[in-house]
XYZ file of N, CA, C and O in Angstrom:
700
model
N 119.212 119.791 99.431
C 117.778 119.684 99.449
C 117.250 120.258 100.758
O 117.818 120.025 101.809
N 116.187 120.980 100.702
C 115.641 121.596 101.904
C 114.613 120.669 102.525
O 113.975 119.864 101.853
N 114.455 120.832 103.862
C 113.452 120.020 104.572
C 112.065 120.550 104.259
O 111.878 121.748 104.063
N 111.099 119.676 104.245
C 109.744 120.146 103.977
C 109.264 121.054 105.109
O 109.510 120.790 106.271
N 108.589 122.099 104.767
C 108.049 123.028 105.754
C 106.674 122.557 106.176
O 106.089 121.657 105.583
N 106.139 123.199 107.227
C 104.807 122.849 107.703
C 103.780 123.056 106.603
O 102.821 122.313 106.480
N 104.013 124.080 105.772
C 103.057 124.364 104.699
C 103.056 123.249 103.678
O 102.019 122.875 103.154
N 104.242 122.690 103.396
C 104.262 121.631 102.389
C 103.739 120.325 102.956
O 103.397 119.421 102.215
N 103.678 120.217 104.290
C 103.128 119.022 104.921
C 101.627 119.152 105.148
O 100.993 118.228 105.612
N 101.083 120.320 104.849
C 99.646 120.536 105.055
C 98.858 119.591 104.169
O 99.294 119.244 103.082
N 97.730 119.181 104.625
C 96.934 118.280 103.808
C 96.600 118.925 102.469
O 96.413 120.134 102.373
N 96.572 118.146 101.421
C 96.266 118.708 100.108
C 94.913 119.404 100.089
O 94.674 120.295 99.287
N 94.023 119.042 100.982
C 92.709 119.656 101.013
C 92.813 121.159 101.298
O 92.121 121.958 100.681
N 93.698 121.546 102.207
C 93.868 122.961 102.538
C 94.385 123.736 101.316
O 93.872 124.808 100.988
N 95.353 123.185 100.636
C 95.873 123.837 99.431
C 94.794 123.944 98.362
O 94.680 124.968 97.681
N 94.008 122.899 98.238
C 92.929 122.904 97.236
C 91.904 123.989 97.559
O 91.437 124.712 96.664
N 91.563 124.128 98.821
C 90.598 125.165 99.232
C 91.170 126.548 98.938
O 90.465 127.428 98.441
N 92.440 126.732 99.244
C 93.065 128.043 99.000
C 93.123 128.364 97.504
O 92.887 129.501 97.093
N 93.456 127.380 96.690
C 93.484 127.616 95.236
C 92.093 127.967 94.725
O 91.929 128.861 93.896
N 91.088 127.263 95.235
C 89.703 127.553 94.844
C 89.321 128.977 95.259
O 88.651 129.702 94.512
N 89.723 129.363 96.459
C 89.416 130.711 96.949
C 90.089 131.765 96.062
O 89.471 132.786 95.718
N 91.356 131.529 95.700
C 92.053 132.504 94.840
C 91.337 132.621 93.502
O 91.073 133.718 93.016
N 90.991 131.489 92.900
C 90.315 131.491 91.600
C 88.943 132.156 91.670
O 88.510 132.809 90.716
N 88.258 132.021 92.816
C 86.936 132.623 92.957
C 87.028 134.146 93.012
O 86.177 134.848 92.470
N 88.059 134.649 93.698
C 88.190 136.102 93.835
C 89.005 136.747 92.710
O 88.869 137.932 92.448
N 89.861 135.968 92.063
C 90.720 136.498 90.996
C 90.683 135.539 89.806
O 91.696 134.903 89.480
N 89.543 135.445 89.126
C 89.436 134.474 88.035
C 90.429 134.774 86.910
O 90.604 135.915 86.507
N 91.106 133.705 86.473
C 92.034 133.818 85.342
C 93.383 134.398 85.692
O 94.267 134.464 84.837
N 93.607 134.876 86.916
C 94.896 135.466 87.291
C 95.690 134.436 88.103
O 95.164 133.784 88.988
N 96.977 134.327 87.809
C 97.786 133.397 88.606
C 98.029 133.970 90.003
O 98.084 135.186 90.192
N 98.147 133.079 90.970
C 98.432 133.514 92.343
C 99.865 134.006 92.420
O 100.741 133.494 91.721
N 100.120 135.030 93.237
C 101.483 135.527 93.377
C 102.415 134.419 93.870
O 101.997 133.520 94.584
N 103.666 134.535 93.495
C 104.663 133.553 93.861
C 104.752 133.447 95.393
O 104.870 134.447 96.083
N 104.630 132.254 95.922
C 104.752 132.033 97.365
C 103.467 132.258 98.142
O 103.406 132.002 99.347
N 102.438 132.790 97.486
C 101.190 133.084 98.211
C 100.588 131.816 98.814
O 100.203 131.796 99.987
N 100.504 130.755 98.054
C 99.897 129.516 98.526
C 100.680 128.944 99.703
O 100.104 128.587 100.743
N 102.006 128.905 99.581
C 102.846 128.369 100.657
C 102.741 129.238 101.897
O 102.591 128.743 103.019
N 102.833 130.555 101.719
C 102.777 131.484 102.849
C 101.422 131.403 103.566
O 101.364 131.338 104.799
N 100.350 131.412 102.810
C 99.009 131.377 103.408
C 98.785 130.054 104.134
O 98.252 130.028 105.255
N 99.206 128.975 103.542
C 99.063 127.662 104.189
C 99.847 127.635 105.495
O 99.348 127.141 106.520
N 101.054 128.162 105.478
C 101.873 128.208 106.689
C 101.204 129.042 107.768
O 101.195 128.668 108.945
N 100.630 130.187 107.397
C 99.975 131.070 108.367
C 98.741 130.389 108.985
O 98.524 130.476 110.197
N 97.981 129.739 108.173
C 96.780 129.045 108.691
C 97.207 127.924 109.631
O 96.647 127.762 110.714
N 98.201 127.152 109.211
C 98.689 126.044 110.039
C 99.201 126.579 111.376
O 98.906 126.016 112.435
N 99.971 127.680 111.365
C 100.506 128.253 112.600
C 99.369 128.730 113.509
O 99.413 128.541 114.733
N 98.377 129.366 112.898
C 97.238 129.832 113.694
C 96.520 128.649 114.351
O 96.193 128.690 115.535
N 96.276 127.605 113.577
C 95.591 126.433 114.124
C 96.406 125.766 115.218
O 95.864 125.366 116.249
N 97.711 125.655 115.016
C 98.567 125.052 116.029
C 98.569 125.874 117.312
O 98.611 125.320 118.414
N 98.503 127.195 117.166
C 98.549 128.083 118.328
C 97.214 128.130 119.071
O 97.175 128.203 120.291
N 96.117 128.100 118.343
C 94.810 128.296 118.966
C 93.967 127.038 119.104
O 92.923 127.063 119.733
N 94.377 125.982 118.491
C 93.579 124.756 118.538
C 94.119 123.849 119.635
O 95.310 123.569 119.684
N 93.228 123.391 120.515
C 93.654 122.469 121.559
C 93.467 121.048 121.048
O 92.455 120.729 120.422
N 94.423 120.223 121.345
C 94.351 118.828 120.914
C 93.259 118.116 121.713
O 93.023 118.436 122.879
N 92.579 117.175 121.107
C 91.550 116.446 121.850
C 92.183 115.661 122.993
O 93.303 115.165 122.879
N 91.462 115.585 124.083
C 91.967 114.874 125.254
C 91.901 113.380 124.988
O 90.906 112.869 124.488
N 92.952 112.699 125.351
C 92.968 111.250 125.153
C 92.324 110.525 126.315
O 91.866 109.413 126.171
N 92.281 111.148 127.477
C 91.653 110.544 128.644
C 90.452 111.383 129.039
O 90.475 112.606 128.926
N 89.402 110.728 129.525
C 88.261 111.516 129.989
C 88.661 112.331 131.213
O 89.547 111.931 131.963
N 88.025 113.468 131.380
C 88.369 114.283 132.548
C 88.043 113.509 133.828
O 87.069 112.775 133.888
N 88.884 113.684 134.822
C 88.639 112.996 136.083
C 87.631 113.789 136.897
O 87.622 115.016 136.887
N 86.789 113.051 137.581
C 85.772 113.657 138.432
C 86.270 113.559 139.859
O 86.676 112.476 140.297
N 86.275 114.656 140.588
C 86.705 114.576 141.991
C 85.868 113.535 142.735
O 84.667 113.401 142.510
N 86.528 112.791 143.616
C 85.867 111.686 144.309
C 84.645 112.141 145.096
O 83.650 111.430 145.172
N 84.683 113.344 145.665
C 83.553 113.790 146.475
C 82.319 114.104 145.626
O 81.204 114.105 146.123
N 82.484 114.345 144.340
C 81.318 114.655 143.516
C 80.773 113.423 142.791
O 79.739 113.504 142.152
N 81.452 112.283 142.881
C 80.990 111.070 142.222
C 79.619 110.615 142.740
O 78.734 110.316 141.923
N 79.378 110.585 144.044
C 78.028 110.215 144.505
C 76.954 111.194 144.013
O 75.847 110.780 143.677
N 77.304 112.473 143.935
C 76.350 113.455 143.426
C 76.062 113.219 141.952
O 74.917 113.319 141.506
N 77.092 112.889 141.188
C 76.916 112.599 139.769
C 76.037 111.362 139.588
O 75.119 111.350 138.773
N 76.299 110.321 140.362
C 75.493 109.100 140.283
C 74.033 109.401 140.620
O 73.125 108.933 139.946
N 73.831 110.212 141.633
C 72.473 110.580 142.026
C 71.789 111.383 140.923
O 70.606 111.162 140.623
N 72.519 112.296 140.295
C 71.939 113.103 139.211
C 71.562 112.239 138.024
O 70.517 112.441 137.404
N 72.422 111.268 137.688
C 72.115 110.363 136.579
C 70.851 109.574 136.892
O 69.943 109.465 136.061
N 70.779 109.018 138.096
C 69.614 108.233 138.505
C 68.343 109.071 138.446
O 67.334 108.654 137.875
N 68.386 110.270 139.001
C 67.199 111.128 139.012
C 66.839 111.622 137.612
O 65.663 111.748 137.284
N 67.836 111.912 136.796
C 67.560 112.375 135.426
C 66.855 111.280 134.622
O 65.885 111.557 133.907
N 67.321 110.051 134.757
C 66.674 108.954 134.039
C 65.271 108.691 134.588
O 64.336 108.432 133.833
N 65.119 108.785 135.903
C 63.789 108.603 136.506
C 62.821 109.665 135.982
O 61.697 109.356 135.584
N 63.261 110.910 135.949
C 62.412 111.987 135.446
C 62.087 111.803 133.969
O 60.977 112.092 133.524
N 63.062 111.320 133.210
C 62.834 111.085 131.777
C 61.796 109.981 131.559
O 60.978 110.061 130.651
N 61.814 108.974 132.412
C 60.809 107.906 132.312
C 59.438 108.444 132.695
O 58.440 108.175 132.016
N 59.381 109.242 133.744
C 58.103 109.807 134.195
C 57.487 110.681 133.108
O 56.282 110.647 132.878
N 58.327 111.451 132.395
C 57.808 112.333 131.339
C 57.718 111.624 129.984
O 57.481 112.268 128.972
N 57.909 110.316 129.996
C 57.785 109.477 128.786
C 58.783 109.864 127.696
O 58.512 109.679 126.514
N 59.941 110.385 128.088
C 60.992 110.691 127.120
C 61.846 109.460 126.821
O 62.529 109.415 125.803
N 61.819 108.503 127.739
C 62.591 107.275 127.573
C 61.799 106.133 128.189
O 61.055 106.332 129.155
N 61.960 104.967 127.638
C 61.287 103.772 128.131
C 61.972 103.291 129.411
O 63.196 103.402 129.541
N 61.205 102.763 130.344
C 61.771 102.306 131.615
C 62.790 101.188 131.403
O 63.799 101.118 132.104
N 62.579 100.332 130.410
C 63.549 99.265 130.150
C 64.872 99.849 129.658
O 65.944 99.389 130.064
N 64.806 100.843 128.792
C 66.028 101.484 128.296
C 66.752 102.194 129.440
O 67.987 102.123 129.549
N 66.013 102.883 130.286
C 66.625 103.577 131.423
C 67.310 102.567 132.342
O 68.435 102.796 132.795
N 66.656 101.442 132.590
C 67.257 100.433 133.453
C 68.493 99.799 132.820
O 69.430 99.435 133.522
N 68.533 99.707 131.504
C 69.739 99.196 130.843
C 70.914 100.149 131.056
O 72.038 99.717 131.310
N 70.640 101.445 130.961
C 71.699 102.440 131.196
C 72.155 102.361 132.649
O 73.358 102.339 132.933
N 71.204 102.315 133.571
C 71.559 102.259 134.992
C 72.358 101.000 135.311
O 73.329 101.047 136.069
N 71.972 99.893 134.728
C 72.699 98.643 134.948
C 74.115 98.747 134.385
O 75.074 98.275 135.000
N 74.264 99.382 133.244
C 75.578 99.507 132.601
C 76.539 100.339 133.441
O 77.748 100.094 133.421
N 76.023 101.315 134.172
C 76.897 102.160 135.007
C 76.811 101.764 136.482
O 77.187 102.530 137.356
N 76.303 100.562 136.724
C 76.265 99.981 138.069
C 75.493 100.841 139.074
O 75.945 101.069 140.184
N 74.328 101.320 138.630
C 73.425 102.053 139.526
C 72.189 101.195 139.769
O 71.867 100.323 138.954
N 71.480 101.433 140.873
C 70.272 100.635 141.128
C 69.208 100.897 140.059
O 69.085 102.013 139.544
N 68.479 99.865 139.741
C 67.425 99.972 138.725
C 66.225 100.718 139.283
O 66.022 100.790 140.495
N 65.435 101.281 138.378
C 64.224 101.993 138.784
C 63.182 100.980 139.244
O 62.983 99.951 138.593
N 62.506 101.268 140.349
C 61.478 100.333 140.820
C 60.264 100.379 139.902
O 59.931 101.427 139.345
N 59.635 99.235 139.755
C 58.457 99.138 138.886
C 57.341 98.457 139.639
O 57.563 97.727 140.583
N 56.141 98.703 139.196
C 54.983 97.962 139.705
C 54.841 96.731 138.829
O 54.934 96.817 137.610
N 54.639 95.606 139.446
C 54.502 94.351 138.724
C 53.170 93.725 139.075
O 52.739 93.775 140.226
N 52.540 93.150 138.116
C 51.356 92.346 138.385
C 51.792 90.905 138.191
O 52.229 90.520 137.104
N 51.711 90.140 139.259
C 52.213 88.775 139.250
C 51.040 87.815 139.379
O 50.192 87.974 140.251
N 50.997 86.860 138.496
C 49.969 85.824 138.572
C 50.655 84.549 139.029
O 51.557 84.041 138.368
N 50.235 84.058 140.200
C 50.774 82.827 140.753
C 49.697 81.757 140.727
O 48.536 82.037 141.025
N 50.087 80.582 140.408
C 49.182 79.453 140.518
C 49.732 78.601 141.647
O 50.844 78.072 141.548
N 48.977 78.532 142.721
C 49.424 77.822 143.912
C 48.493 76.653 144.198
O 47.286 76.732 143.953
N 49.068 75.646 144.745
C 48.247 74.572 145.282
C 48.221 74.790 146.782
O 49.252 74.740 147.444
N 47.051 75.088 147.290
C 46.883 75.306 148.723
C 46.041 74.157 149.256
O 44.931 73.916 148.779
N 46.598 73.468 150.201
C 45.871 72.369 150.820
C 45.499 72.816 152.218
O 46.356 73.192 153.014
N 44.239 72.823 152.495
C 43.754 73.215 153.814
C 42.636 72.263 154.211
O 42.000 71.636 153.367
N 42.408 72.172 155.470
C 41.354 71.296 155.959
C 40.231 72.173 156.495
O 40.462 73.049 157.327
N 39.030 71.962 155.988
C 37.865 72.737 156.415
C 36.738 71.773 156.759
O 36.755 70.604 156.370
N 35.780 72.281 157.473
C 34.597 71.487 157.805
C 33.453 71.983 156.949
O 33.179 73.186 156.879
N 32.794 71.060 156.283
C 31.698 71.422 155.396
C 30.795 70.211 155.196
O 31.196 69.076 155.463
N 29.610 70.455 154.685
C 28.677 69.356 154.462
C 28.732 68.807 153.045
O 28.255 67.707 152.791
N 29.307 69.590 152.072
C 29.397 69.097 150.696
C 30.653 69.640 150.034
O 31.312 70.548 150.540
N 30.948 69.048 148.908
C 32.164 69.397 148.168
C 32.200 70.891 147.815
O 33.213 71.569 148.007
N 31.109 71.427 147.273
C 31.082 72.843 146.863
C 31.259 73.770 148.048
O 31.993 74.756 147.975
N 30.609 73.466 149.156
C 30.773 74.289 150.359
C 32.211 74.209 150.880
O 32.741 75.184 151.402
N 32.843 73.053 150.715
C 34.229 72.901 151.167
C 35.141 73.830 150.367
O 36.002 74.508 150.931
N 34.930 73.877 149.048
C 35.734 74.794 148.224
C 35.469 76.244 148.598
O 36.397 77.050 148.733
N 34.191 76.601 148.767
C 33.859 77.981 149.129
C 34.500 78.377 150.452
O 35.035 79.475 150.603
N 34.452 77.472 151.426
C 35.030 77.756 152.746
C 36.551 77.911 152.636
O 37.143 78.825 153.223
N 37.179 77.049 151.855
C 38.638 77.130 151.687
C 39.033 78.427 150.981
O 40.005 79.086 151.366
N 38.291 78.802 149.943
C 38.582 80.043 149.227
C 38.440 81.244 150.144
O 39.255 82.177 150.122
N 37.414 81.236 150.975
C 37.208 82.328 151.923
C 38.359 82.400 152.918
O 38.835 83.493 153.253
N 38.837 81.260 153.376
C 39.958 81.236 154.327
C 41.226 81.819 153.684
O 41.955 82.593 154.319
N 41.483 81.472 152.424
C 42.668 82.004 151.734
C 42.534 83.514 151.546
O 43.475 84.275 151.786
N 41.378 83.973 151.104
C 41.163 85.417 150.937
C 41.355 86.159 152.249
O 41.981 87.223 152.285
N 40.827 85.611 153.323
C 40.954 86.245 154.639
C 42.424 86.315 155.053
O 42.873 87.335 155.574
N 43.165 85.261 154.790
C 44.589 85.254 155.155
C 45.355 86.312 154.373
O 46.179 87.038 154.926
N 45.096 86.435 153.069
C 45.807 87.428 152.262
C 45.393 88.844 152.620
O 46.215 89.757 152.648
N 44.127 89.045 152.898
C 43.660 90.363 153.297
C 44.293 90.750 154.624
O 44.701 91.892 154.814
N 44.400 89.797 155.538
C 45.023 90.059 156.838
C 46.508 90.348 156.710
O 47.092 91.015 157.552
N 47.146 89.867 155.652
C 48.573 90.122 155.429
C 48.807 91.494 154.802
O 49.930 91.875 154.532
N 47.749 92.229 154.558
C 47.794 93.572 153.985
C 48.512 93.603 152.637
O 49.288 94.503 152.345
N 48.235 92.612 151.828
C 48.747 92.596 150.457
C 47.657 93.113 149.540
O 46.483 92.828 149.751
N 48.071 93.879 148.544
C 47.103 94.272 147.525
C 46.982 93.087 146.583
O 47.744 92.942 145.648
N 46.040 92.223 146.893
C 45.888 91.008 146.092
C 44.448 90.923 145.601
O 43.510 91.237 146.321
N 44.335 90.525 144.360
C 43.018 90.276 143.785
C 43.000 88.789 143.458
O 43.837 88.309 142.703
N 42.088 88.100 144.029
C 42.021 86.665 143.820
C 40.983 86.387 142.742
O 39.858 86.868 142.814
N 41.399 85.645 141.753
C 40.502 85.282 140.664
C 40.233 83.785 140.768
O 41.007 82.972 140.277
N 39.164 83.439 141.428
C 38.833 82.031 141.576
C 38.208 81.538 140.286
O 37.345 82.174 139.711
N 38.690 80.428 139.833
C 38.159 79.820 138.626
C 37.527 78.500 139.026
O 38.231 77.543 139.364
N 36.215 78.455 138.986
C 35.484 77.265 139.412
C 35.854 76.022 138.629
O 35.687 74.901 139.099
N 36.388 76.180 137.442
C 36.769 75.022 136.635
C 38.051 74.391 137.136
O 38.371 73.271 136.781
N 38.826 75.114 137.920
C 40.111 74.599 138.366
C 40.078 74.126 139.812
O 41.076 74.139 140.503
N 38.936 73.696 140.264
C 38.836 73.135 141.602
C 39.293 71.684 141.501
O 38.544 70.810 141.082
N 40.548 71.467 141.868
C 41.188 70.190 141.589
C 40.644 69.018 142.390
O 40.239 68.013 141.829
N 40.668 69.157 143.685
C 40.387 67.965 144.461
C 39.824 68.338 145.820
O 40.270 69.297 146.438
N 38.880 67.588 146.260
C 38.346 67.715 147.612
C 38.038 66.295 148.079
O 37.140 65.649 147.559
N 38.819 65.815 149.008
C 38.644 64.455 149.511
C 37.833 64.493 150.794
O 38.222 65.154 151.755
N 36.706 63.794 150.839
C 35.920 63.767 152.079
C 36.650 62.963 153.153
O 37.327 61.984 152.860
N 36.560 63.454 154.356
C 37.212 62.760 155.479
C 36.181 62.257 156.475
O 35.007 62.056 156.138
N 36.631 62.077 157.697
C 35.782 61.582 158.778
C 34.838 62.683 159.264
O 35.008 63.850 158.925
N 33.898 62.302 160.064
C 32.958 63.241 160.671
C 33.716 64.178 161.600
O 34.574 63.754 162.362
N 33.413 65.480 161.497
C 34.028 66.470 162.382
C 33.157 66.573 163.614
O 32.091 67.188 163.589
N 33.602 65.965 164.694
C 32.792 65.941 165.918
C 32.849 67.263 166.655
O 32.042 67.502 167.560
N 33.752 68.168 166.270
C 33.840 69.463 166.959
C 32.901 70.476 166.323
O 32.673 71.547 166.878
N 32.359 70.180 165.140
C 31.470 71.118 164.456
C 30.095 71.092 165.109
O 29.752 70.167 165.836
N 29.296 72.103 164.833
C 27.919 72.130 165.354
C 27.217 70.888 164.857
O 27.453 70.394 163.756
N 26.285 70.367 165.675
C 25.621 69.113 165.330
C 24.898 69.169 164.014
O 25.097 68.327 163.158
N 24.085 70.190 163.815
C 23.345 70.343 162.572
C 23.396 71.806 162.148
O 22.499 72.569 162.484
N 24.448 72.177 161.440
C 24.549 73.591 161.060
C 23.397 73.997 160.163
O 22.983 73.244 159.296
N 22.887 75.185 160.392
C 21.835 75.729 159.555
C 20.432 75.407 160.035
O 19.474 75.925 159.498
N 20.290 74.556 161.035
C 18.947 74.245 161.564
C 18.681 75.091 162.794
O 19.546 75.257 163.647
N 17.498 75.583 162.872
C 17.137 76.330 164.068
C 16.763 75.310 165.138
O 16.051 74.353 164.890
N 17.215 75.522 166.331
C 16.937 74.572 167.391
C 15.961 75.098 168.372
O 15.730 76.148 168.666
C-alpha cells in the first residue's frame, strides 16, 4: 500500500473546485487520468512555498519605541474624540485597558455644603445676605471658576447671638 500524497491529503474542497473548473471548461468530457491529483499537488506545493504561516506570537516592539507607541495611541484617541469619531468614555475605556492615562475632561460639580460662619447683622435676612457675600468673596479670591446658585428656600438656620459691641453703633444712620 502506498502512503497518501499531499494531493490526497488536500481538503476535499480543493478537489471539488478543480472538478467544477474542469466541468465548466470541458463540459461532458472526463478529466485526463491523474490530472486532478497532479493539479492538486501543484497547487498545494505552490501554497506551501509561497504562503507564510500566521504568526503565533505578536511581533515584538523594540523597547525604545514603546513610549512613542503609547504616546501615538494616546494622541490618536484624543484626536478621534476631538473630531467626534469616538466617544470620550469609549476612548477612556481603551486607554484604561492598555494602562495609559485617561483623557482629561471638564466636569461641572454641584456640591451642597453646610457653611457655618459668624456675621454681624441687624436681621435674619441681612445675616444670610452677608454670609452669602462672604462665601462668594472667598471663592472668587481663590480664583475658582465657580457659579454660586443661592436658593432662598434652603436657608437653613440663623441663630441670633449677643450684641456685637465691635460693630458701628447704628449702621445706616447718618450722624
